Amino acid sequence: MSARDLPRSSRPATTATATVEQVDTSYLEGLLGYNARRAALAVIEVFMVRMAPYALRPVDFSVLSLITHNPGITSRQLCTALGIQPPNLVAMVNALEKRELIARKPHPRDGRAMGLHLTASGKKLMREAENTAVGLEADVASRLSAGEAKTLIRLLQKVYL
């Protein structure tokens, strides 16, 4: 005999399907990683739109910015500064070189290493891209005071440095 064949009063109770009217995110909102990731996604979303004219992803921008401010930097130094694995950087450097944004030149003190330098077109692109970055940073941090933004950066750096 199945439950269906029993009188209604003898049938097992069915569990009601749970419904959620308002999502409780309080646990996640108390996690550093969750909040850091949500903030990063919000910034990256704006970054991708604003950097589209330059065809720059966040990692490309970071690599080019370090080359901009450290002419002659080596690939090894880039990997260390950005936490990138060398095999991953090789393809990026090759692509940036193919776009004629950077050039490799012999390192003056290490005969085995090549220093990375911006080309004229790389310098022009980075002047524009860094100006764009300043504007997008101001926009995404618009709900923070200048002091709060500095504090946030300092606190985030304490997590990863």
Coordinates of N, CA and C in Angstrom, one line a residue:
M1 N 0.9 -1.2 0.0 CA 0.0 0.0 0.0 C 0.9 1.2 0.0
S2 N 0.6 2.2 -0.8 CA 1.4 3.4 -0.9 C 0.8 4.5 0.0
A3 N 1.5 5.5 0.2 CA 1.0 6.7 1.1 C -0.2 7.3 0.4
R4 N -0.3 7.2 -0.9 CA -1.5 7.7 -1.6 C -2.8 7.0 -1.2
D5 N -2.6 5.7 -0.9 CA -3.8 4.9 -0.6 C -4.3 5.0 0.8
L6 N -3.5 5.7 1.7 CA -3.9 5.8 3.1 C -4.9 7.0 3.2
P7 N -5.7 6.9 4.2 CA -6.6 8.1 4.4 C -5.8 9.3 4.7
R8 N -6.3 10.5 4.3 CA -5.6 11.8 4.3 C -4.9 12.0 5.7
S9 N -5.6 11.7 6.8 CA -5.1 11.9 8.1 C -3.9 11.0 8.5
S10 N -3.8 9.9 7.8 CA -2.7 8.9 8.0 C -1.5 9.1 7.1
R11 N -1.7 10.0 6.1 CA -0.6 10.3 5.2 C 0.6 11.0 5.8
P12 N 1.8 10.7 5.4 CA 3.0 11.5 6.0 C 2.9 13.0 5.6
A13 N 3.3 13.8 6.5 CA 3.2 15.3 6.2 C 4.2 15.6 5.1
T14 N 3.8 16.4 4.2 CA 4.7 16.8 3.1 C 5.5 18.1 3.6
T15 N 6.7 18.2 3.2 CA 7.5 19.4 3.6 C 7.2 20.5 2.6
A16 N 6.9 21.7 3.1 CA 6.6 22.8 2.3 C 7.9 23.3 1.6
T17 N 7.8 23.7 0.4 CA 8.9 24.2 -0.3 C 9.3 25.6 0.3
A18 N 10.6 25.7 0.7 CA 11.0 27.0 1.3 C 11.1 28.1 0.2
T19 N 10.7 29.3 0.6 CA 10.8 30.4 -0.3 C 11.5 31.5 0.5
V20 N 12.2 32.3 -0.2 CA 13.0 33.4 0.4 C 12.5 34.7 -0.2
E21 N 12.0 35.5 0.7 CA 11.5 36.8 0.4 C 12.7 37.8 0.3
Q22 N 13.6 37.8 1.3 CA 14.7 38.7 1.3 C 16.0 37.8 1.6
V23 N 17.0 38.0 0.8 CA 18.2 37.2 0.9 C 19.0 37.7 2.1
D24 N 19.4 36.8 3.0 CA 20.3 37.1 4.1 C 21.7 36.9 3.7
T25 N 22.4 38.0 3.5 CA 23.8 38.0 3.1 C 24.8 38.3 4.3
S26 N 24.2 38.4 5.5 CA 25.0 38.9 6.7 C 26.2 38.1 6.9
Y27 N 26.2 36.8 6.8 CA 27.4 36.0 7.0 C 28.5 36.4 6.0
L28 N 28.1 36.4 4.7 CA 29.1 36.7 3.7 C 29.6 38.2 3.9
E29 N 28.8 39.1 4.2 CA 29.2 40.5 4.4 C 30.2 40.7 5.6
G30 N 30.3 39.7 6.4 CA 31.2 39.7 7.5 C 32.6 39.1 7.1
L31 N 32.7 38.7 5.9 CA 34.0 38.0 5.4 C 34.8 39.0 4.6
L32 N 36.1 39.1 5.0 CA 37.0 40.0 4.3 C 37.1 39.6 2.8
G33 N 37.3 38.4 2.5 CA 37.4 37.9 1.1 C 36.2 38.3 0.3
Y34 N 35.0 38.1 0.8 CA 33.8 38.4 0.1 C 33.7 39.9 -0.3
N35 N 34.0 40.7 0.7 CA 33.9 42.1 0.5 C 35.0 42.6 -0.4
A36 N 36.2 42.1 -0.3 CA 37.3 42.5 -1.2 C 37.0 42.1 -2.6
R37 N 36.4 40.9 -2.8 CA 36.1 40.4 -4.1 C 34.9 41.3 -4.7
R38 N 33.9 41.6 -3.9 CA 32.8 42.4 -4.4 C 33.3 43.8 -4.9
A39 N 34.2 44.4 -4.0 CA 34.7 45.7 -4.4 C 35.6 45.6 -5.6
A40 N 36.4 44.5 -5.7 CA 37.3 44.4 -6.9 C 36.4 44.2 -8.2
L41 N 35.3 43.4 -8.1 CA 34.5 43.3 -9.2 C 33.8 44.6 -9.7
A42 N 33.4 45.4 -8.7 CA 32.8 46.7 -9.0 C 33.8 47.6 -9.7
V43 N 35.1 47.6 -9.3 CA 36.1 48.4 -9.9 C 36.5 47.9 -11.3
I44 N 36.6 46.6 -11.4 CA 37.0 45.9 -12.6 C 36.0 46.2 -13.7
E45 N 34.7 46.1 -13.3 CA 33.7 46.4 -14.3 C 33.8 47.8 -14.9
V46 N 34.0 48.8 -14.1 CA 34.3 50.1 -14.6 C 35.6 50.2 -15.4
F47 N 36.6 49.5 -14.9 CA 37.9 49.5 -15.6 C 37.8 49.0 -17.0
M48 N 37.1 47.8 -17.1 CA 37.0 47.2 -18.4 C 36.3 48.1 -19.5
V49 N 35.3 48.8 -19.0 CA 34.6 49.7 -19.9 C 35.5 50.9 -20.3
R50 N 36.1 51.5 -19.3 CA 37.0 52.7 -19.6 C 38.3 52.4 -20.3
M51 N 38.8 51.2 -20.1 CA 40.1 50.8 -20.8 C 39.9 50.1 -22.1
A52 N 38.6 49.9 -22.5 CA 38.3 49.2 -23.8 C 39.0 49.9 -24.9
P53 N 38.9 51.3 -25.0 CA 39.5 52.0 -26.1 C 41.1 51.7 -26.2
Y54 N 41.7 51.3 -25.1 CA 43.1 51.1 -25.1 C 43.4 49.6 -25.3
A55 N 42.4 48.8 -25.3 CA 42.5 47.3 -25.3 C 43.4 46.8 -24.2
L56 N 43.2 47.3 -23.0 CA 44.0 46.9 -21.9 C 43.1 46.2 -20.8
R57 N 43.6 45.0 -20.4 CA 43.0 44.3 -19.3 C 43.7 44.8 -18.0
P58 N 43.2 44.5 -16.9 CA 43.9 45.0 -15.6 C 45.3 44.6 -15.5
V59 N 45.6 43.3 -15.9 CA 47.0 42.9 -15.8 C 47.9 43.6 -16.8
D60 N 47.4 43.8 -18.0 CA 48.2 44.6 -19.0 C 48.5 46.0 -18.5
F61 N 47.5 46.6 -18.0 CA 47.7 47.9 -17.4 C 48.7 47.9 -16.3
S62 N 48.7 46.9 -15.4 CA 49.6 46.8 -14.3 C 51.0 46.7 -14.8
V63 N 51.2 45.8 -15.8 CA 52.5 45.5 -16.4 C 53.1 46.8 -17.0
L64 N 52.2 47.4 -17.9 CA 52.7 48.7 -18.5 C 52.9 49.8 -17.6
S65 N 52.1 49.9 -16.5 CA 52.4 50.9 -15.5 C 53.7 50.7 -14.8
L66 N 54.0 49.5 -14.5 CA 55.3 49.2 -13.8 C 56.5 49.5 -14.8
I67 N 56.3 49.2 -16.1 CA 57.4 49.5 -17.1 C 57.5 51.1 -17.2
T68 N 56.3 51.8 -17.2 CA 56.3 53.2 -17.3 C 57.1 53.9 -16.2
H69 N 56.9 53.4 -15.0 CA 57.5 54.0 -13.8 C 58.9 53.4 -13.4
N70 N 59.3 52.3 -14.2 CA 60.5 51.6 -13.9 C 61.2 51.2 -15.2
P71 N 61.5 52.2 -16.1 CA 62.1 51.8 -17.4 C 63.3 50.9 -17.2
G72 N 63.3 49.8 -17.9 CA 64.4 48.8 -17.8 C 64.1 47.7 -16.9
I73 N 62.9 47.7 -16.3 CA 62.6 46.6 -15.4 C 62.7 45.3 -16.1
T74 N 63.1 44.2 -15.4 CA 63.2 42.9 -16.0 C 61.9 42.1 -15.8
S75 N 61.7 41.1 -16.6 CA 60.5 40.2 -16.4 C 60.5 39.6 -15.0
R76 N 61.6 39.2 -14.5 CA 61.7 38.6 -13.2 C 61.2 39.6 -12.1
Q77 N 61.6 40.9 -12.3 CA 61.1 41.9 -11.3 C 59.6 42.2 -11.5
L78 N 59.1 42.1 -12.7 CA 57.7 42.2 -12.9 C 56.9 41.1 -12.2
C79 N 57.4 39.9 -12.4 CA 56.7 38.7 -11.8 C 56.7 38.9 -10.3
T80 N 57.8 39.3 -9.7 CA 57.8 39.5 -8.2 C 56.9 40.6 -7.8
A81 N 56.9 41.7 -8.4 CA 56.1 42.9 -8.0 C 54.6 42.6 -8.2
L82 N 54.2 41.8 -9.2 CA 52.8 41.6 -9.4 C 52.3 40.2 -9.0
G83 N 53.2 39.3 -8.5 CA 52.8 38.0 -8.1 C 52.3 37.2 -9.3
I84 N 53.0 37.3 -10.4 CA 52.6 36.6 -11.7 C 53.7 35.5 -11.9
Q85 N 53.2 34.3 -12.3 CA 54.2 33.2 -12.7 C 54.9 33.6 -14.0
P86 N 56.2 33.3 -14.1 CA 56.9 33.6 -15.3 C 56.3 33.1 -16.6
P87 N 55.8 31.9 -16.7 CA 55.2 31.5 -17.9 C 54.0 32.3 -18.4
N88 N 53.3 32.8 -17.4 CA 52.1 33.7 -17.7 C 52.6 35.0 -18.2
L89 N 53.7 35.5 -17.7 CA 54.1 36.9 -18.1 C 54.7 36.8 -19.5
V90 N 55.3 35.7 -19.9 CA 56.0 35.6 -21.2 C 55.0 36.0 -22.3
A91 N 53.8 35.4 -22.3 CA 52.8 35.6 -23.3 C 52.3 37.1 -23.3
M92 N 52.2 37.7 -22.1 CA 51.8 39.1 -22.0 C 52.8 40.0 -22.6
V93 N 54.1 39.8 -22.3 CA 55.2 40.6 -22.8 C 55.3 40.5 -24.3
N94 N 55.1 39.3 -24.8 CA 55.2 39.1 -26.2 C 54.0 39.8 -26.9
A95 N 52.8 39.8 -26.3 CA 51.7 40.5 -26.9 C 51.9 42.0 -26.9
L96 N 52.4 42.5 -25.8 CA 52.6 44.0 -25.7 C 53.7 44.4 -26.7
E97 N 54.7 43.5 -26.9 CA 55.8 43.8 -27.8 C 55.2 43.8 -29.3
K98 N 54.4 42.8 -29.5 CA 53.7 42.7 -30.9 C 52.9 43.9 -31.2
R99 N 52.3 44.5 -30.1 CA 51.5 45.7 -30.3 C 52.4 47.0 -30.4
E100 N 53.6 46.8 -30.3 CA 54.7 47.8 -30.4 C 54.5 48.9 -29.2
L101 N 54.1 48.3 -28.1 CA 54.0 49.2 -26.9 C 55.2 49.1 -26.0
I102 N 56.0 48.0 -26.1 CA 57.2 47.9 -25.3 C 58.3 47.3 -26.2
A103 N 59.5 47.5 -25.8 CA 60.7 47.0 -26.5 C 61.6 46.4 -25.5
R104 N 62.3 45.3 -25.8 CA 63.3 44.7 -25.0 C 64.7 45.2 -25.3
K105 N 65.4 45.6 -24.3 CA 66.8 46.1 -24.6 C 67.7 45.4 -23.6
P106 N 68.9 45.1 -24.0 CA 69.9 44.4 -23.1 C 70.0 45.2 -21.8
H107 N 70.0 44.4 -20.7 CA 70.2 45.0 -19.3 C 71.6 45.5 -19.2
P108 N 71.9 46.6 -18.7 CA 73.2 47.2 -18.6 C 74.2 46.4 -17.6
R109 N 73.6 45.7 -16.6 CA 74.4 45.0 -15.6 C 74.3 43.5 -15.7
D110 N 73.3 43.0 -16.3 CA 73.1 41.6 -16.3 C 72.9 41.1 -17.8
G111 N 74.0 40.5 -18.3 CA 74.1 40.1 -19.7 C 73.0 39.1 -20.1
R112 N 72.4 38.4 -19.1 CA 71.4 37.4 -19.4 C 70.0 38.0 -19.5
A113 N 69.8 39.2 -18.9 CA 68.5 39.7 -18.7 C 68.2 40.8 -19.8
M114 N 66.9 41.0 -20.1 CA 66.5 42.0 -20.9 C 65.7 43.0 -20.1
G115 N 65.9 44.3 -20.3 CA 65.1 45.3 -19.7 C 63.9 45.7 -20.6
L116 N 62.8 46.0 -20.0 CA 61.6 46.3 -20.7 C 61.4 47.8 -20.7
H117 N 61.1 48.4 -21.9 CA 61.0 49.8 -22.0 C 59.7 50.1 -22.9
L118 N 59.1 51.2 -22.6 CA 58.0 51.6 -23.4 C 58.5 52.2 -24.7
T119 N 57.8 52.0 -25.8 CA 58.0 52.6 -27.1 C 57.3 54.0 -27.0
A120 N 57.5 54.8 -28.1 CA 56.8 56.1 -28.1 C 55.3 55.9 -28.1
S121 N 54.8 54.9 -28.8 CA 53.4 54.7 -28.8 C 52.9 54.1 -27.5
G122 N 53.8 53.3 -26.8 CA 53.5 52.9 -25.5 C 53.4 54.0 -24.5
K123 N 54.3 55.0 -24.6 CA 54.3 56.1 -23.7 C 53.0 56.9 -23.9
K124 N 52.6 57.1 -25.1 CA 51.4 57.9 -25.4 C 50.2 57.2 -24.9
L125 N 50.1 55.9 -25.1 CA 49.0 55.1 -24.6 C 48.9 55.1 -23.1
M126 N 50.0 55.0 -22.4 CA 50.0 55.0 -21.0 C 49.7 56.3 -20.4
R127 N 50.1 57.4 -21.0 CA 49.7 58.7 -20.5 C 48.2 58.8 -20.5
E128 N 47.6 58.4 -21.6 CA 46.1 58.5 -21.7 C 45.4 57.5 -20.8
A129 N 46.0 56.2 -20.7 CA 45.4 55.2 -19.9 C 45.5 55.5 -18.4
E130 N 46.6 56.1 -18.0 CA 46.8 56.4 -16.6 C 45.9 57.6 -16.2
N131 N 45.7 58.6 -17.1 CA 44.7 59.6 -16.9 C 43.3 59.1 -16.7
T132 N 43.0 58.1 -17.6 CA 41.7 57.5 -17.5 C 41.6 56.7 -16.1
A133 N 42.6 56.1 -15.7 CA 42.6 55.4 -14.4 C 42.4 56.3 -13.3
V134 N 42.9 57.5 -13.3 CA 42.7 58.5 -12.2 C 41.2 58.8 -12.2
G135 N 40.6 59.0 -13.3 CA 39.2 59.4 -13.3 C 38.3 58.2 -12.9
L136 N 38.6 57.0 -13.3 CA 37.8 55.9 -12.9 C 37.9 55.6 -11.4
E137 N 39.1 55.8 -10.9 CA 39.3 55.6 -9.4 C 38.5 56.6 -8.7
A138 N 38.5 57.8 -9.1 CA 37.7 58.9 -8.4 C 36.2 58.5 -8.5
D139 N 35.8 58.0 -9.6 CA 34.4 57.6 -9.8 C 34.0 56.5 -8.8
V140 N 34.8 55.4 -8.8 CA 34.4 54.3 -8.0 C 34.6 54.5 -6.5
A141 N 35.4 55.5 -6.2 CA 35.6 55.8 -4.7 C 34.8 57.0 -4.3
S142 N 33.8 57.4 -5.2 CA 33.1 58.7 -4.9 C 32.3 58.7 -3.6
R143 N 32.0 57.5 -3.1 CA 31.2 57.4 -1.8 C 32.2 57.5 -0.6
L144 N 33.5 57.6 -0.9 CA 34.5 57.6 0.2 C 35.1 59.0 0.3
S145 N 35.4 59.4 1.4 CA 36.2 60.7 1.5 C 37.6 60.3 1.1
A146 N 38.4 61.4 0.9 CA 39.8 61.1 0.5 C 40.6 60.3 1.6
G147 N 40.3 60.7 2.8 CA 40.9 60.0 3.9 C 40.5 58.5 4.0
E148 N 39.2 58.3 3.8 CA 38.7 56.9 3.8 C 39.3 56.1 2.7
A149 N 39.5 56.7 1.5 CA 40.1 56.0 0.4 C 41.5 55.6 0.7
K150 N 42.3 56.5 1.3 CA 43.7 56.2 1.7 C 43.7 55.1 2.7
T151 N 42.8 55.2 3.7 CA 42.8 54.2 4.7 C 42.4 52.8 4.2
L152 N 41.4 52.8 3.2 CA 41.1 51.5 2.6 C 42.2 50.9 1.9
I153 N 43.0 51.7 1.1 CA 44.1 51.2 0.4 C 45.2 50.7 1.4
R154 N 45.4 51.4 2.4 CA 46.4 51.0 3.4 C 46.0 49.7 4.1
L155 N 44.7 49.6 4.4 CA 44.2 48.3 5.0 C 44.3 47.1 4.1
L156 N 43.9 47.3 2.8 CA 44.0 46.3 1.9 C 45.4 45.8 1.6
Q157 N 46.3 46.8 1.6 CA 47.8 46.4 1.5 C 48.3 45.6 2.7
K158 N 47.7 45.9 3.8 CA 48.1 45.1 5.0 C 47.8 43.6 4.8
V159 N 46.7 43.3 4.1 CA 46.3 42.0 3.8 C 47.2 41.2 2.9
Y160 N 47.7 41.9 1.8 CA 48.5 41.2 0.8 C 50.0 41.5 0.8
L161 N 50.4 42.5 1.6 CA 51.9 42.8 1.6 C 52.5 42.1 2.7

